[in-house]
XYZ file of C-alpha atoms in Angstrom:
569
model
C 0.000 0.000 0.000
C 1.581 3.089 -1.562
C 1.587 5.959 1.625
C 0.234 9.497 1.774
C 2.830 11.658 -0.310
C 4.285 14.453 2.092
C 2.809 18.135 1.640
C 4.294 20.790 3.176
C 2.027 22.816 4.726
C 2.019 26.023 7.186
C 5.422 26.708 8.558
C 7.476 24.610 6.405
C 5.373 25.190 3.581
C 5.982 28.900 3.850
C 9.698 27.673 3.819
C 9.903 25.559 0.657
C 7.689 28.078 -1.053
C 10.084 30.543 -0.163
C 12.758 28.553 -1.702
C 14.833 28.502 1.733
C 14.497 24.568 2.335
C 13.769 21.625 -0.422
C 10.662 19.597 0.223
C 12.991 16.476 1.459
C 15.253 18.780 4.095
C 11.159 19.701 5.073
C 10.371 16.313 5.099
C 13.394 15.821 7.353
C 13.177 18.436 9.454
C 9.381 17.946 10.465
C 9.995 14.231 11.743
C 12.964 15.442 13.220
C 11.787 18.062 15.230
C 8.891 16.390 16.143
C 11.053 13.655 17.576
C 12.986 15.678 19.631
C 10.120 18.164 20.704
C 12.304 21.375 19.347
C 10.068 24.358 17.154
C 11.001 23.814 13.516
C 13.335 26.968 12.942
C 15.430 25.511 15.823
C 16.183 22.057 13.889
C 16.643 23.496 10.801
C 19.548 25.645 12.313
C 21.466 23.417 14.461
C 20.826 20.660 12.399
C 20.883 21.227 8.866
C 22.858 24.362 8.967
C 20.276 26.443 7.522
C 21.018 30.559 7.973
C 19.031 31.340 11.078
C 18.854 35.130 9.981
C 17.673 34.489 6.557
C 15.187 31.877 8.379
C 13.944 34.498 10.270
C 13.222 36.972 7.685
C 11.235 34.447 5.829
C 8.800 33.578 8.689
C 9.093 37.316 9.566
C 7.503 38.312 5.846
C 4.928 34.948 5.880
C 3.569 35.649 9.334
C 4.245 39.448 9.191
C 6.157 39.479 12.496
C 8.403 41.826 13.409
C 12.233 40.442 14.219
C 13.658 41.245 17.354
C 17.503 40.853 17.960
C 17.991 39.116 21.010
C 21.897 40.014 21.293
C 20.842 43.737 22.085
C 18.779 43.052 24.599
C 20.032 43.187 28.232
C 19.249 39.973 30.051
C 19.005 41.012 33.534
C 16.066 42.642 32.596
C 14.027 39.676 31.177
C 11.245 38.977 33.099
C 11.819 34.954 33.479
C 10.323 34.572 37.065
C 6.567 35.173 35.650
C 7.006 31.985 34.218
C 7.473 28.365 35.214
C 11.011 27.423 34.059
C 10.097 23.883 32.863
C 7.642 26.213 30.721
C 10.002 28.029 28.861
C 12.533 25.188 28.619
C 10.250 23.167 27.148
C 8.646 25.197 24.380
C 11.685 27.577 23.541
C 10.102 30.763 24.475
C 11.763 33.682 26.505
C 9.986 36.364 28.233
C 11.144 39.554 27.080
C 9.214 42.373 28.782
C 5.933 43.435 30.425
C 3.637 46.287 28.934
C 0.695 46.946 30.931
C -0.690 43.577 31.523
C 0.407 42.053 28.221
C 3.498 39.880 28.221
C 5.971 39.726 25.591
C 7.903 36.531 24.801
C 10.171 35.922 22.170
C 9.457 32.442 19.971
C 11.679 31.623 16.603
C 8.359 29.720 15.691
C 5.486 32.408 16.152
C 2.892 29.856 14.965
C 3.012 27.505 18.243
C -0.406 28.075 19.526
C -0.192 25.871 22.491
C 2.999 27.378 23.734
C 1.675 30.482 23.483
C -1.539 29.065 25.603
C 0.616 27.671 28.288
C 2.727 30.947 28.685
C -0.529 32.486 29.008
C -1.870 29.990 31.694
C 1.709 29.943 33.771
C 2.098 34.057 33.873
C -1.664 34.577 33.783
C -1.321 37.364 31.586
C -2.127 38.116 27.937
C 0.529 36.692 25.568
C 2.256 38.600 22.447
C 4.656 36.546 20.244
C 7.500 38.195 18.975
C 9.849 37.127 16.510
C 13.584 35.888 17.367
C 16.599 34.081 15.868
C 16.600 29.898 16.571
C 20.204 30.092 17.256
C 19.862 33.162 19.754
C 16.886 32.125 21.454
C 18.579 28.489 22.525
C 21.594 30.052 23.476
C 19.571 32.322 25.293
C 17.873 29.884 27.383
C 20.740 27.757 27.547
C 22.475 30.639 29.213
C 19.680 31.111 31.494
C 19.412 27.252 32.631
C 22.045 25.062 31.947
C 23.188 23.809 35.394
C 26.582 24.118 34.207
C 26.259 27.903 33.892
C 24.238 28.507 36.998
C 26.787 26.828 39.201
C 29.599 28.631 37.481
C 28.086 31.815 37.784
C 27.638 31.124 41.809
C 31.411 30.333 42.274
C 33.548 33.662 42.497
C 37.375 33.287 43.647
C 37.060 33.311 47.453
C 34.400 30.402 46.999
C 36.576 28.395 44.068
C 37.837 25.747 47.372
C 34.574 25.092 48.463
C 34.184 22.951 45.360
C 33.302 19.100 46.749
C 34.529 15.871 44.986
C 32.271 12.984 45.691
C 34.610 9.768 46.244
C 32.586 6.943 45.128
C 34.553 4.057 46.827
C 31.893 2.245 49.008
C 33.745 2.431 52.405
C 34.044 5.671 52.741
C 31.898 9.177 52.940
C 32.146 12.434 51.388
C 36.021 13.400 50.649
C 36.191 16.785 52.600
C 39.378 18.601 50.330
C 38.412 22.243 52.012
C 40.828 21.729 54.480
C 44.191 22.814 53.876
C 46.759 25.125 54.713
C 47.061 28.336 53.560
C 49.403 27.041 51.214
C 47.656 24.914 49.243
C 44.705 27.213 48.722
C 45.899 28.991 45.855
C 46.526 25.623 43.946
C 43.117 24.371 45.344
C 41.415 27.580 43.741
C 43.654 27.283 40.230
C 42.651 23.861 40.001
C 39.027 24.349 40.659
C 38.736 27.385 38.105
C 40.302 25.463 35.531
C 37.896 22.434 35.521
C 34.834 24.395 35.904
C 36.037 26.961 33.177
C 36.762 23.740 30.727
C 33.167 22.563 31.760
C 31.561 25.985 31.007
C 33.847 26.212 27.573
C 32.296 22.696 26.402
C 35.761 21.282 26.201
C 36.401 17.428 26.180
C 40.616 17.444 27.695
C 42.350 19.136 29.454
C 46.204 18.967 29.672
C 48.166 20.061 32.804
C 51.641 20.348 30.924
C 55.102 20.635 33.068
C 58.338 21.670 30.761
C 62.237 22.799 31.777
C 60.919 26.925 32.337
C 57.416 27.160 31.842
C 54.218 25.304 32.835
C 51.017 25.533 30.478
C 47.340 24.281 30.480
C 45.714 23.600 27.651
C 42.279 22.541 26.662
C 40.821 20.888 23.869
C 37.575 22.386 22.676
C 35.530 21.198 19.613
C 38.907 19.015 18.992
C 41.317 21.842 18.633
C 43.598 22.174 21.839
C 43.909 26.232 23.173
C 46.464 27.144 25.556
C 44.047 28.750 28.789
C 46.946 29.491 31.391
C 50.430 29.616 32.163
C 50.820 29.242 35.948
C 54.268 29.740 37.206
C 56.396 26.370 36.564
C 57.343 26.161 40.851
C 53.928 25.682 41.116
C 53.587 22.159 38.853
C 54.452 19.379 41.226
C 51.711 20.722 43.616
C 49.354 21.061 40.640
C 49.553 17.512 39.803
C 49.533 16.337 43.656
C 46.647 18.067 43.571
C 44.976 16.425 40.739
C 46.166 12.935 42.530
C 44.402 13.553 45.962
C 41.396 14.487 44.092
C 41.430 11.012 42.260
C 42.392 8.570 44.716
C 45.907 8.240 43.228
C 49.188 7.575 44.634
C 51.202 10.979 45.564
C 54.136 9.692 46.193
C 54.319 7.477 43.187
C 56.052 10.050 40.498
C 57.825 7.404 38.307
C 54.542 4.760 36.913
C 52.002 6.483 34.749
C 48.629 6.196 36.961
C 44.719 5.931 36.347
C 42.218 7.508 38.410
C 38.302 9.294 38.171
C 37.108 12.669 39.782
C 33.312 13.634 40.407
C 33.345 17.024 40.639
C 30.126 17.691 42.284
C 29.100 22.077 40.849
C 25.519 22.127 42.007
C 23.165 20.542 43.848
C 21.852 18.271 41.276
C 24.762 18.020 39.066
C 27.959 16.255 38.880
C 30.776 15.965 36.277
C 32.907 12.906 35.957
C 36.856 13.110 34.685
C 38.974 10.602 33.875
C 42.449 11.293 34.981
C 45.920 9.837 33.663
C 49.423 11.172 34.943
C 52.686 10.292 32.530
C 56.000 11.315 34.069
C 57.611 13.193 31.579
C 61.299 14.874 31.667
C 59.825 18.004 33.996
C 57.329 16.350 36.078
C 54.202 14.892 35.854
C 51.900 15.653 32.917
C 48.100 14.666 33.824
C 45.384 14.625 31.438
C 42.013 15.095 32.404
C 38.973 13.877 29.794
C 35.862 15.577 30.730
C 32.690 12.486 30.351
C 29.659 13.859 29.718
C 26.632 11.705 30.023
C 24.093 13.632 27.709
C 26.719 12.842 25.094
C 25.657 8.779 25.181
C 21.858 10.114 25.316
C 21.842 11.893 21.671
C 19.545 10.914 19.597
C 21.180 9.493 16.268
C 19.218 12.860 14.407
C 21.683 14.944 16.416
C 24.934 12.986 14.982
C 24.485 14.220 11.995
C 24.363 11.096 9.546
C 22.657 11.513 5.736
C 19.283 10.060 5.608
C 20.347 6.792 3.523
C 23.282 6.125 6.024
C 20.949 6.392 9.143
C 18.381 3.984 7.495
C 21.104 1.355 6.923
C 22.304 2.078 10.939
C 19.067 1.115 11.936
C 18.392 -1.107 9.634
C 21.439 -3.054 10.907
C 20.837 -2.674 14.471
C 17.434 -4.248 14.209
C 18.885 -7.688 13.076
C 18.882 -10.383 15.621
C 22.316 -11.009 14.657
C 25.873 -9.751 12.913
C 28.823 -7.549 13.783
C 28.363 -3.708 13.206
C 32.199 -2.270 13.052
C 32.695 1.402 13.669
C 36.160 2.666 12.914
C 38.369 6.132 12.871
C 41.354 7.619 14.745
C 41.446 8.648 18.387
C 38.672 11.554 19.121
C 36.352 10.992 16.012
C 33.510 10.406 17.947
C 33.151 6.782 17.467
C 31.995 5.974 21.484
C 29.377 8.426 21.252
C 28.212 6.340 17.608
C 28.314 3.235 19.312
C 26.814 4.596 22.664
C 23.832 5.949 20.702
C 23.411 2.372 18.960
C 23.302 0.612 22.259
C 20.570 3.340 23.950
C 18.227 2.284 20.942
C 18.933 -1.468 21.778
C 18.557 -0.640 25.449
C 14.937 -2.170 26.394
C 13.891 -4.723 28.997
C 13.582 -7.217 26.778
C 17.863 -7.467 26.002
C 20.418 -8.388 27.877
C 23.076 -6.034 27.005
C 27.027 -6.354 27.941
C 29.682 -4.344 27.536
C 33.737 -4.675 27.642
C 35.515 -1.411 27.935
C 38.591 0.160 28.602
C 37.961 2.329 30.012
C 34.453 2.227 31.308
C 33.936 6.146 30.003
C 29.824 6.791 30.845
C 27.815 4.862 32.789
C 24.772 4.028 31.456
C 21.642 2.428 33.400
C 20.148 -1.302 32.202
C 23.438 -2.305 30.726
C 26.180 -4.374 31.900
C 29.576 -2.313 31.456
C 32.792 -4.553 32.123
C 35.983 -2.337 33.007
C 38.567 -4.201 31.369
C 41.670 -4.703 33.794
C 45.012 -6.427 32.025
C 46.748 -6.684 35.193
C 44.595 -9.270 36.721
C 44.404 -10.901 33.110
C 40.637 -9.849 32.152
C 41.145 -8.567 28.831
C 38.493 -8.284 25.696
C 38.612 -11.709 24.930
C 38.022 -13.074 28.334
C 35.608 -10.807 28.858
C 33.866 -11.668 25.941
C 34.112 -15.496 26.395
C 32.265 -14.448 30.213
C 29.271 -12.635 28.157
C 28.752 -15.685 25.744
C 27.909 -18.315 28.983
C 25.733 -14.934 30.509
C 22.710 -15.388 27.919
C 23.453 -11.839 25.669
C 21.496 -11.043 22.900
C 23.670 -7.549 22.228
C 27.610 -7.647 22.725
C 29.617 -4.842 22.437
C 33.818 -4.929 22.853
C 35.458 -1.580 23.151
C 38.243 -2.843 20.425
C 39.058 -5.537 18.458
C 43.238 -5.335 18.554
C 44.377 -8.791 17.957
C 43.129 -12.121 16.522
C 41.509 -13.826 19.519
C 39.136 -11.198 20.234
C 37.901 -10.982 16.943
C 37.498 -14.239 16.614
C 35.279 -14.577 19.718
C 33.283 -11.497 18.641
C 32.508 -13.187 15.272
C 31.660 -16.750 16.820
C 28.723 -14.839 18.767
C 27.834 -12.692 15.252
C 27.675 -15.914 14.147
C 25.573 -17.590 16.650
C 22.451 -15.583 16.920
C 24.172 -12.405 18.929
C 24.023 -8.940 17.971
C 28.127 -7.597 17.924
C 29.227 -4.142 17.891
C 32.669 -3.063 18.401
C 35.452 -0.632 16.929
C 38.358 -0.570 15.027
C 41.249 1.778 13.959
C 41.409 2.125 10.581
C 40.899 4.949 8.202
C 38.067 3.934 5.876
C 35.206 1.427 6.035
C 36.765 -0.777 3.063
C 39.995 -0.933 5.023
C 38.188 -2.267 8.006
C 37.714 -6.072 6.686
C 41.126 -5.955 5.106
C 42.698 -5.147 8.566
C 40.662 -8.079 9.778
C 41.866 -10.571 6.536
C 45.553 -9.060 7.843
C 44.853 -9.886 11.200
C 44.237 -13.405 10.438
C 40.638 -13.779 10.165
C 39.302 -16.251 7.315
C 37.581 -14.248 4.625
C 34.662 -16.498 4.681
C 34.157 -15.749 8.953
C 34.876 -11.503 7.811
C 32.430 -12.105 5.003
C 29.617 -13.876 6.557
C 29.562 -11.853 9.795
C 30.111 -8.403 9.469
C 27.229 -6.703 7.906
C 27.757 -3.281 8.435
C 31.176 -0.780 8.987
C 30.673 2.710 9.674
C 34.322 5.038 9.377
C 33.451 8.310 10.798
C 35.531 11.753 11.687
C 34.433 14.823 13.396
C 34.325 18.328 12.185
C 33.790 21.542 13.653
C 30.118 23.319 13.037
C 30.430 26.529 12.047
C 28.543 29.229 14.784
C 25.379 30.114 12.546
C 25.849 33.704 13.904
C 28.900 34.653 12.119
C 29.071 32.740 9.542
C 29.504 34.542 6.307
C 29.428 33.478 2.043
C 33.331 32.953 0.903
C 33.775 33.036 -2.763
C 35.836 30.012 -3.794
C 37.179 29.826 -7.267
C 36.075 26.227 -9.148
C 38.924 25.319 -9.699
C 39.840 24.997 -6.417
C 36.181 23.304 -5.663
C 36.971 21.105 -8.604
C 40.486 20.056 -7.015
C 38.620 19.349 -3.479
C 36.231 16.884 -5.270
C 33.295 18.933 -5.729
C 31.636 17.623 -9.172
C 30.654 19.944 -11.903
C 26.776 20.154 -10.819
C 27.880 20.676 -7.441
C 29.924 23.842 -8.002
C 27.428 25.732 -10.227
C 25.156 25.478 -7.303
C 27.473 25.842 -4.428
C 27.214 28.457 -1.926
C 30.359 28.135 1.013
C 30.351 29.829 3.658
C 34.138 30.842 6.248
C 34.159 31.328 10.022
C 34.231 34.694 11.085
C 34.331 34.473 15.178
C 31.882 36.389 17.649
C 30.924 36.388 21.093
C 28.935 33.155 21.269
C 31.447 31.120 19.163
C 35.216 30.109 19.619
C 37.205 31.182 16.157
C 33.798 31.373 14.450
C 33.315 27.382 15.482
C 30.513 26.097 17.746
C 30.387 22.340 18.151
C 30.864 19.710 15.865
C 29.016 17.754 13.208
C 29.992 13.882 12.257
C 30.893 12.711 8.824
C 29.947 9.469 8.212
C 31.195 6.460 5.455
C 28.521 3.669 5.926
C 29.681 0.448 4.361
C 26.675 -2.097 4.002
C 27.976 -5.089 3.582
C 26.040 -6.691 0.199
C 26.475 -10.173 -1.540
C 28.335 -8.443 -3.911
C 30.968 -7.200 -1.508
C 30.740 -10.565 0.302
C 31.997 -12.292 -3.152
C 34.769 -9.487 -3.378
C 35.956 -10.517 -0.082
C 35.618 -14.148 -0.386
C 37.847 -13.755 -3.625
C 40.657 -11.688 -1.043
C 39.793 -8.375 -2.932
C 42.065 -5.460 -1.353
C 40.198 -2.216 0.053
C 40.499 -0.461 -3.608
C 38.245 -3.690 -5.228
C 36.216 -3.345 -2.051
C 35.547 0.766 -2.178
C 34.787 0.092 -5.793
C 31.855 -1.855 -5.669
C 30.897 0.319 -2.595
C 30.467 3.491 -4.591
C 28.985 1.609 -7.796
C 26.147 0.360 -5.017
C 26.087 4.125 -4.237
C 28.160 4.542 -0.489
C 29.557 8.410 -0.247
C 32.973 8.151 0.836
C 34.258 10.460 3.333
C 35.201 13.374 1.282
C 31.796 13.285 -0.786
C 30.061 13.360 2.954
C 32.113 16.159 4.126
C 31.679 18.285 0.657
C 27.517 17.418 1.935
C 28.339 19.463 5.096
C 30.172 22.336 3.317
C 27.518 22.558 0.046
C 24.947 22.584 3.803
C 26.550 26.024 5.168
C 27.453 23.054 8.486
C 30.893 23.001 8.495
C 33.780 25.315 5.886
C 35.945 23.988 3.162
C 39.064 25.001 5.237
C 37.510 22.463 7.747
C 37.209 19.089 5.762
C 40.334 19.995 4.060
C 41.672 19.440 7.967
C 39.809 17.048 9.409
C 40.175 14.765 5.944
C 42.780 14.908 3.482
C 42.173 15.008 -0.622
């Protein structure tokens, strides 16, 4: 039965008509926004990169609506207390100001009638919509709410080493760090401002680096590391002793690299977990500090930014009762939060779920996470062999690095299990090759693996600075832009502003989604290299990773200057 052909109507049919959106990124964008309960204008900003002040002009002429700009406003002014906070969080509205008895709030969709009757029911005042930019208003809000924020803005310095770190060992209570000499303050206080200015920056590392004359901090943010500090060098061995006490590590040991966690508890409802290495290096101890954030492992797979085609076959892949799903890419390309995101749609009552990981990065609730630990000989393929006897219908191993795990992981592919796991390589095709090299037979690599996703990460660039960068073709044509593409092709540069960090804010995956087909089977059951296999790939129609990344810069998501950096012609 043939379905109902999509119509765009109201909002987004104002949008197509207006020749801002096609009818399929409308298509798109009304299941996705509906699925993640944002207004329309919002998704179409921060997730198909569409120009939120050339959005707002449209809905500003179709609804005749006047556009307010929300960065000249003063915040301290807004009127937030008339209304109930989950109100405004939840339908993306911001009171503004009060005339009278009439209420003014600010909506980047002016057309959501039951938002506007709820504001109207929680202030219990007359309502008056008024235009605003998506990608203002949620930064507004986010400004206003984000627990992050509002316990950063509590903390000035003289409160900085009142900052508690929760020890979660079992035996013992709440580690009380405020007392200390008047001594160690000062370090207590650095320390504390640097983790909760790396929280409030969005970063994902930070780097606490000791050399012969200087010492330097550095933190990575949207993958790009920024130096944030140089405290005086005399002050590095108490830095890192420091660091130690507040995750349970050895002080006195200064020649063994060490592993450790902090919970850094910054409100009274929220808590931030790091995981903390020290490696003694020729100065003194450098310690590295990765910032796990749990809302990263609760994305929706909208949010990662996959093409429609490669999302069905994700899906499509994790809804078989059995096979090995392979996702693959260097260090930092995102490929835990991929395989995190997999696992959360798997995660029902009716699975049993395991996990073997090293480490165990977010902890996630109904699943079975294994911290794998070499020294008392439980690596992946013990662990592994412990799921199989433990009744799992979904595996997934952290890594596949030598032969006996994979061949564990494809015996239970095999055997009616679903597998995922990861691998470093740097395309999907050389994924099973690595596995022929490895010593897997090409008739186990061809009959289990059914899908391999190679992914990187790129930075998104801040849709309010943004501008159009005219890029000669030839240059287009030598980044692998075809002909039909560059007539069309609008790119846009960074610019940098206020709400943005070198005209970047966040980042957007690109995605190569192998599906493995009979046709690629018989290429690998004949030992075809990664060249044979990539070629029937692309005849069957898979985008490499270039042609995905060219998607994101033809988009407005991401700039050429980015893809050239994050993936190589």
């Amino acid at each position: 039965m043939m379905g109902i052909p999509f119509q765009p109507v109201g909002l987004v049919g104002q949008l197509v008509k207006a020749g801002l959106i096609t009818e399929a990124q409308a298509k798109e964008a009304a299941k996705g926004a509906n699925q993640q309960q944002q207004p329309l204008p919002l998704y179409l900003v921060e997730k198909l990169g569409v120009d939120e002040r050339a959005l707002a002009e449209v809905i500003s002429q179709a609804f005749s609506v006047p556009v307010l700009d929300l960065s000249k406003m003063d915040r301290e002014v807004w009127p937030k207390d008339l209304v109930k906070d989950k109100v405004i969080q939840k339908h993306y509205g911001l009171p503004l100001f009060v005339r009278g008895k009439k209420l003014f709030v600010g909506f980047c969709d002016p057309t959501q009638a039951q938002a506007i009757s709820e504001f109207k029911f929680s202030s219990n005042m007359s309502v008056e919509p008024i235009l605003v930019e998506a990608g203002k208003l949620a930064h507004a809000i986010e400004t206003l709410f984000d627990s992050a924020s509002d316990a950063l803005a509590g903390f000035d310095d003289s409160q900085l080493e009142k900052l508690e770190v929760i020890d979660e060992l079992p035996q013992l209570n709440m580690l009380d760090l405020t007392a200390m000499t008047s001594d160690d303050a000062p370090v207590v206080k650095f320390v504390n401002k640097i983790l909760l200015d790396a929280i409030k920056r969005g970063s994902s590392d930070i780097h606490f680096e000791p050399y012969e004359k200087i010492y330097r901090v550095r933190c990575r943010t949207d993958g790009v590391l920024h130096e944030v500090s140089r405290p005086p060098a005399s002050l590095g061995n108490r830095i890192s002793a420091r660091l130690k006490v507040m995750s349970h590590l050895d002080i006195s040991e200064r020649r063994l690299p060490q592993d450790g966690r902090i919970k850094l508890k910054i409100s009274r409802t929220r808590a931030i977990d790091f995981r903390v290495n020290t490696l003694p290096t020729l100065w003194g101890e450098k310690v590295v500090l990765r910032i796990l954030d749990p809302s990263s492992a609760q994305m929706g797979i909208d949010a990662l930014g996959y093409d429609p085609d490669q999302k069905a076959m994700y899906l499509e892949a994790l809804n078989q009762p059995q096979g090995m799903i392979l996702v693959t890419g260097p260090t930092g390309s995102g490929k835990t939060v991929s395989l995190y995101t997999g696992l959360n749609i798997l995660n029902t009552t009716e699975r049993n779920i395991s996990t073997a990981e090293d480490p165990v990065e977010i902890n996630i609730e109904g699943i079975n996470q294994v911290h794998i630990n070499t020294k008392v000989g439980l690596n992946f393929a013990e662990a592994l062999r412990s799921f199989l006897r433990q009744d799992p219908d979904v595996v997934m191993v952290g890594e596949i690095r030598d032969l006996e795990t994979a061949e564990i992981a494809i015996k239970a592919a095999q055997t009616g299990h679903l597998v995922l796991s990861t691998l470093h390589t740097n395309s999907a095709p050389e994924t099973l090759t690595r596995m022929q090299n490895m010593g897997v037979p090409v008739y186990n690599i061809a009959t289990s693996v059914s899908l391999i996703i190679a992914q990187r990460l790129a930075r998104r660039l801040c849709t309010s600075c943004k501008v159009i960068e005219e890029v000669p073709a030839e240059i287009l044509r030598d980044a692998g832009f075809s002909e039909e593409q560059i007539s069309t092709a609008t790119i846009f540069k960074p610019v940098g502003c206020t709400r943005c960090h070198q005209g970047y804010k966040g980042r957007v995956g690109i995605y190569e989604v192998l599906k493995v087909s009979p046709r690629i089977q018989e290429v690998i059951m004949h030992n075809g290299n990664s060249l044979d296999i990539a070629a029937v790939a692309k005849a069957e129609g898979m985008s490499d990773l270039r042609q995905s990344g060219i998607k994101k810069v033809l988009s407005g998501m991401t700039s050429l200057e980015e893809l050239n950096r994050v993936i190589k012609e």
